[in-house]
C-alpha positions as CSV (number, residue, x, y, z in Angstrom):
1,M,51.8,-20.3,62.2
2,A,53.3,-21.1,58.8
3,A,56.0,-23.1,60.5
4,F,53.4,-25.7,61.6
5,A,52.5,-28.4,59.0
6,N,49.7,-30.9,58.8
7,R,47.2,-28.7,60.8
8,K,43.6,-29.8,60.8
9,R,41.3,-27.4,58.9
10,I,38.3,-26.5,61.0
11,L,35.2,-24.3,60.2
12,F,33.1,-22.8,63.0
13,L,29.6,-21.9,61.9
14,C,26.9,-19.8,63.7
15,T,24.0,-17.7,62.3
16,G,25.6,-14.2,62.1
17,N,29.3,-14.9,62.5
18,A,29.3,-11.9,64.8
19,A,30.1,-13.5,68.2
20,R,30.2,-17.2,69.0
21,S,31.9,-18.5,65.8
22,Q,34.3,-15.5,65.8
23,M,35.4,-16.3,69.4
24,A,35.7,-20.0,68.7
25,E,37.9,-19.3,65.7
26,A,40.1,-17.0,67.8
27,L,40.4,-19.4,70.6
28,A,41.3,-22.3,68.3
29,R,44.1,-20.1,66.9
30,I,45.2,-18.9,70.4
31,D,45.2,-22.2,72.2
32,H,45.8,-24.8,69.4
33,G,47.2,-22.8,66.5
34,D,50.0,-25.3,65.9
35,L,47.4,-28.1,65.5
36,L,44.4,-26.3,63.9
37,D,43.9,-24.0,60.9
38,P,40.5,-22.4,61.9
39,V,38.1,-20.1,60.0
40,S,34.5,-19.1,60.9
41,A,31.4,-18.1,59.0
42,G,27.7,-17.4,59.4
43,S,24.7,-19.0,57.7
44,R,23.2,-15.5,57.6
45,P,26.1,-13.2,58.2
46,A,25.5,-10.1,60.3
47,G,28.1,-8.0,58.5
48,F,29.9,-7.1,61.7
49,V,31.8,-8.5,64.6
50,H,30.2,-7.7,67.9
51,P,32.2,-5.2,70.0
52,L,31.8,-7.3,73.1
53,A,33.2,-10.4,71.3
54,R,36.2,-8.3,70.5
55,H,36.4,-7.2,74.1
56,A,36.2,-10.8,75.4
57,I,39.1,-11.9,73.3
58,K,41.1,-8.8,74.1
59,D,40.8,-9.8,77.7
60,L,43.1,-12.8,76.8
61,G,45.7,-10.5,75.4
62,F,44.8,-11.2,71.8
63,S,43.0,-9.2,69.1
64,L,40.0,-9.6,66.8
65,D,40.9,-6.3,65.0
66,H,41.2,-8.0,61.6
67,A,38.1,-10.2,62.0
68,Y,35.1,-9.6,59.8
69,S,31.7,-11.3,59.3
70,K,31.7,-13.9,56.5
71,G,29.0,-15.9,54.8
72,A,29.1,-19.7,54.9
73,D,28.8,-19.9,51.1
74,K,32.4,-18.5,50.9
75,F,33.6,-21.8,52.2
76,R,31.0,-24.2,50.7
77,Q,33.4,-25.8,48.3
78,E,36.4,-26.0,50.5
79,P,37.5,-29.2,52.3
80,F,37.5,-29.3,56.1
81,D,38.6,-32.0,58.5
82,L,35.9,-30.7,60.9
83,V,32.9,-28.4,60.8
84,V,31.5,-27.2,64.1
85,T,28.1,-25.5,64.3
86,V,28.1,-23.5,67.5
87,C,24.3,-22.9,67.6
88,D,21.2,-24.9,66.8
89,S,20.1,-22.5,64.1
90,A,23.3,-23.0,62.1
91,A,23.0,-26.7,62.6
92,A,19.5,-26.7,61.2
93,E,20.5,-24.6,58.2
94,C,23.7,-26.5,57.5
95,P,23.0,-30.1,58.5
96,T,25.5,-31.4,56.0
97,W,28.6,-29.9,54.5
98,P,30.3,-31.0,51.3
99,G,33.9,-31.9,51.8
100,A,33.7,-32.1,55.6
101,R,35.1,-35.2,57.1
102,H,33.2,-34.7,60.3
103,I,30.4,-32.4,61.6
104,V,29.8,-31.6,65.3
105,N,27.1,-29.4,66.8
106,W,27.6,-27.3,70.0
107,S,24.4,-25.8,71.3
108,V,25.9,-22.5,72.7
109,E,23.5,-19.8,73.8
110,D,23.9,-16.5,72.0
111,P,25.1,-13.8,74.4
112,T,24.0,-11.0,72.0
113,F,20.4,-11.5,73.1
114,L,21.0,-10.7,76.8
115,V,19.3,-7.5,78.0
116,G,20.9,-5.7,80.9
117,S,23.7,-3.5,82.0
118,D,27.0,-3.2,80.0
119,E,28.7,-5.1,82.8
120,A,26.1,-7.9,82.7
121,R,26.4,-8.2,78.9
122,L,30.2,-8.3,78.9
123,A,30.0,-11.0,81.6
124,A,27.7,-13.0,79.3
125,F,30.2,-12.8,76.5
126,R,33.1,-13.8,78.8
127,A,31.0,-16.8,80.0
128,T,30.3,-17.8,76.4
129,R,34.0,-17.4,75.6
130,D,35.0,-19.6,78.5
131,D,32.3,-22.2,77.5
132,L,33.7,-22.3,74.0
133,R,37.2,-22.7,75.3
134,R,36.2,-25.7,77.5
135,R,34.4,-27.3,74.5
136,L,37.4,-26.8,72.3
137,D,39.8,-28.3,74.9
138,S,37.5,-31.3,75.1
139,L,37.3,-31.6,71.3
140,M,41.1,-31.6,71.1
141,E,41.3,-34.5,73.5
142,A,38.6,-36.4,71.6
143,L,40.3,-36.0,68.3
144,Q,42.2,-39.0,67.2
145,R,45.7,-37.6,67.6
146,T,48.9,-39.6,68.1
147,H,51.4,-38.6,70.6
148,P,54.6,-40.3,69.4
149,R,57.5,-40.9,71.7
150,R,59.9,-38.0,71.3
151,S,63.2,-37.2,72.8
152,D,63.3,-34.3,75.3
153,A,65.3,-32.2,72.8
154,T,62.6,-32.8,70.1
155,L,59.8,-31.8,72.5
156,L,61.7,-28.7,73.5
157,Q,62.3,-27.8,69.9
158,Q,58.6,-28.1,69.2
159,G,57.6,-26.3,72.4
160,A,60.0,-23.4,71.5
161,A,58.3,-23.1,68.1
162,I,54.9,-22.7,69.9
163,V,56.0,-19.9,72.3
164,G,58.5,-18.4,70.0
165,G,56.3,-15.9,68.2
166,V,55.4,-14.2,71.5
167,L,59.0,-13.9,72.6
168,R,60.4,-12.8,69.3
169,A,57.7,-10.0,69.1
170,H,59.5,-8.5,72.2
171,G,63.0,-8.9,70.8
172,F,63.9,-12.2,72.5
173,K,66.2,-14.6,70.5
174,F,66.4,-18.4,71.0
175,G,69.9,-19.6,71.7
176,G,69.4,-23.2,70.6
177,I,69.1,-26.4,72.6
178,R,71.7,-28.0,74.9
179,E,71.8,-31.0,77.1
180,E,72.6,-30.7,80.8
181,K,72.9,-33.2,83.6
182,T,70.9,-32.7,86.8
183,A,71.2,-35.2,89.6
184,G,72.6,-37.7,87.0
185,R,69.6,-37.2,84.7
186,S,69.7,-35.5,81.3
187,V,67.7,-32.3,80.8
188,A,67.1,-30.5,77.5
189,V,67.5,-26.8,78.0
190,G,66.9,-23.7,75.8
191,R,66.6,-20.0,76.3
192,F,64.9,-17.0,74.8
193,S,67.1,-14.1,75.9
194,R,67.2,-10.3,75.7
195,R,69.3,-7.8,77.6
196,G,70.0,-9.8,80.8
197,R,66.6,-11.4,81.1
198,A,65.3,-14.7,79.7
199,L,62.6,-17.3,79.5
200,E,64.3,-20.7,80.0
201,L,62.6,-23.8,78.8
202,Q,63.4,-27.3,80.1
203,V,62.2,-30.7,79.3
204,R,62.9,-33.5,81.7
205,A,61.6,-37.0,80.9
206,G,58.9,-35.5,78.7
207,V,57.8,-32.9,81.1
208,G,58.1,-29.2,80.2
209,I,59.3,-26.6,82.7
210,A,59.6,-22.8,82.3
211,L,61.6,-20.4,84.3
212,W,61.7,-16.6,84.1
213,V,65.3,-15.4,84.6
214,A,66.7,-11.9,85.4
215,G,70.4,-11.9,86.1
216,E,70.9,-14.6,88.8
217,R,67.3,-14.6,89.8
218,R,65.3,-17.6,88.5
219,M,61.6,-18.1,89.1
220,L,59.4,-21.0,88.0
221,H,56.5,-19.9,85.8
222,P,53.7,-20.8,88.3
223,D,55.6,-18.9,91.0
224,Y,55.9,-15.8,88.8
225,M,52.2,-15.9,88.0
226,E,51.5,-16.1,91.7
227,C,53.6,-13.0,92.3
228,L,51.6,-11.2,89.6
229,G,48.3,-12.2,91.3
230,A,47.4,-14.3,88.2
231,S,47.4,-17.9,89.7
232,D,43.6,-18.2,89.5
233,R,43.5,-17.0,85.9
234,M,46.3,-19.2,84.4
235,R,45.6,-21.3,81.4
236,Y,44.6,-24.8,82.7
237,P,42.8,-26.9,80.1
238,G,42.7,-29.9,82.4
239,A,44.2,-33.3,82.0
240,S,45.9,-33.7,78.7
241,K,47.8,-36.5,77.0
242,D,49.8,-34.1,74.9
243,P,53.1,-32.9,76.5
244,L,53.1,-29.9,74.2
245,D,50.0,-28.5,76.0
246,A,52.4,-27.2,78.6
247,F,53.9,-24.9,76.0
248,R,50.5,-23.9,74.7
249,R,49.4,-22.9,78.2
250,L,52.7,-21.0,78.7
251,R,52.1,-19.1,75.5
252,S,48.6,-17.9,76.6
253,D,49.9,-17.0,80.1
254,A,52.9,-15.1,78.7
255,V,50.7,-13.0,76.4
256,R,48.1,-12.2,79.1
257,F,50.3,-11.7,82.1
258,A,54.0,-11.5,81.4
259,R,54.2,-8.3,79.4
260,P,55.9,-6.4,82.3
261,F,58.8,-9.0,82.1
262,L,58.8,-9.1,78.3
263,T,59.0,-5.4,77.9
264,G,61.5,-5.0,80.7
265,K,59.3,-2.5,82.6
266,G,58.6,-5.0,85.3
267,I,62.1,-6.3,86.0
268,K,62.5,-4.4,89.2
269,A,59.2,-5.7,90.5
270,F,60.3,-9.3,89.5
271,E,63.6,-8.9,91.4
272,R,61.7,-7.6,94.5
273,A,59.2,-10.5,94.3
274,F,62.0,-13.0,94.0
275,D,63.9,-11.5,96.9
276,A,60.8,-11.5,99.0
277,R,60.0,-15.2,98.2
278,H,63.6,-16.1,99.2
279,G,63.8,-14.0,102.3
280,K,66.4,-11.6,100.9
281,P,66.4,-8.0,102.2
282,A,65.4,-5.3,99.8
283,A,68.2,-3.3,98.1
284,G,69.8,-0.9,100.5
285,K,68.4,-2.5,103.6
286,K,70.0,-4.9,106.0
287,K,68.2,-8.1,107.1
């Protein structure tokens, strides 16, 4: 994330820094890492990160392996644009924060107190994760952010920076941005490519579009997610004024669901899915 400048520094506080604030920090980095520089701490740190909090984030394709429980005093003298207390206890123990421009309290129930089966407890952590994610999405819309008018090429360049880390981790390289004409309209186009497959990004009149490409087969991102059975689990933060949110959603979806394409192990399945959607016979068969 070093490539992103002017990020807002945000601190998430709960009592133990074992679950809620750890997940909030992870989600801020996952979903809005180009805009936020998040950390988390506890007013009375537990000294560990709850295994089910790690599991809930791992479900999204990301890791909490390097997370550890930290005390709030560690950050007491640091400046923050925003401090978010994610539980009433932390809000009571830290009603003010030196150097914080704004303080917000989210009253989020602690899933660690749930008694029940392993499945029920994990479901509670997932529900808490999803609640935190919705609150974070709403917070980002409420923050006073400007969305300047940008050319399609500039939007594409910024969007490519958001998704680039995921693609480069699998050996994909960005080939730069070019301008094409489609039906008389200009379109900014760029590709992350590797060994005959690619993720093509387009911006048309400020709207981002992504296509998965293998050889001559091209499939829109939502269509590919449908083929993977992931349509109901795609990243949809709701209405947004920020055109770059399309790339943030794409990044989350790519990490969670597109690994078969990125690793190359699912290309045959991609080709079969494309052919089936377009009524083409399977290889070796006549229609």
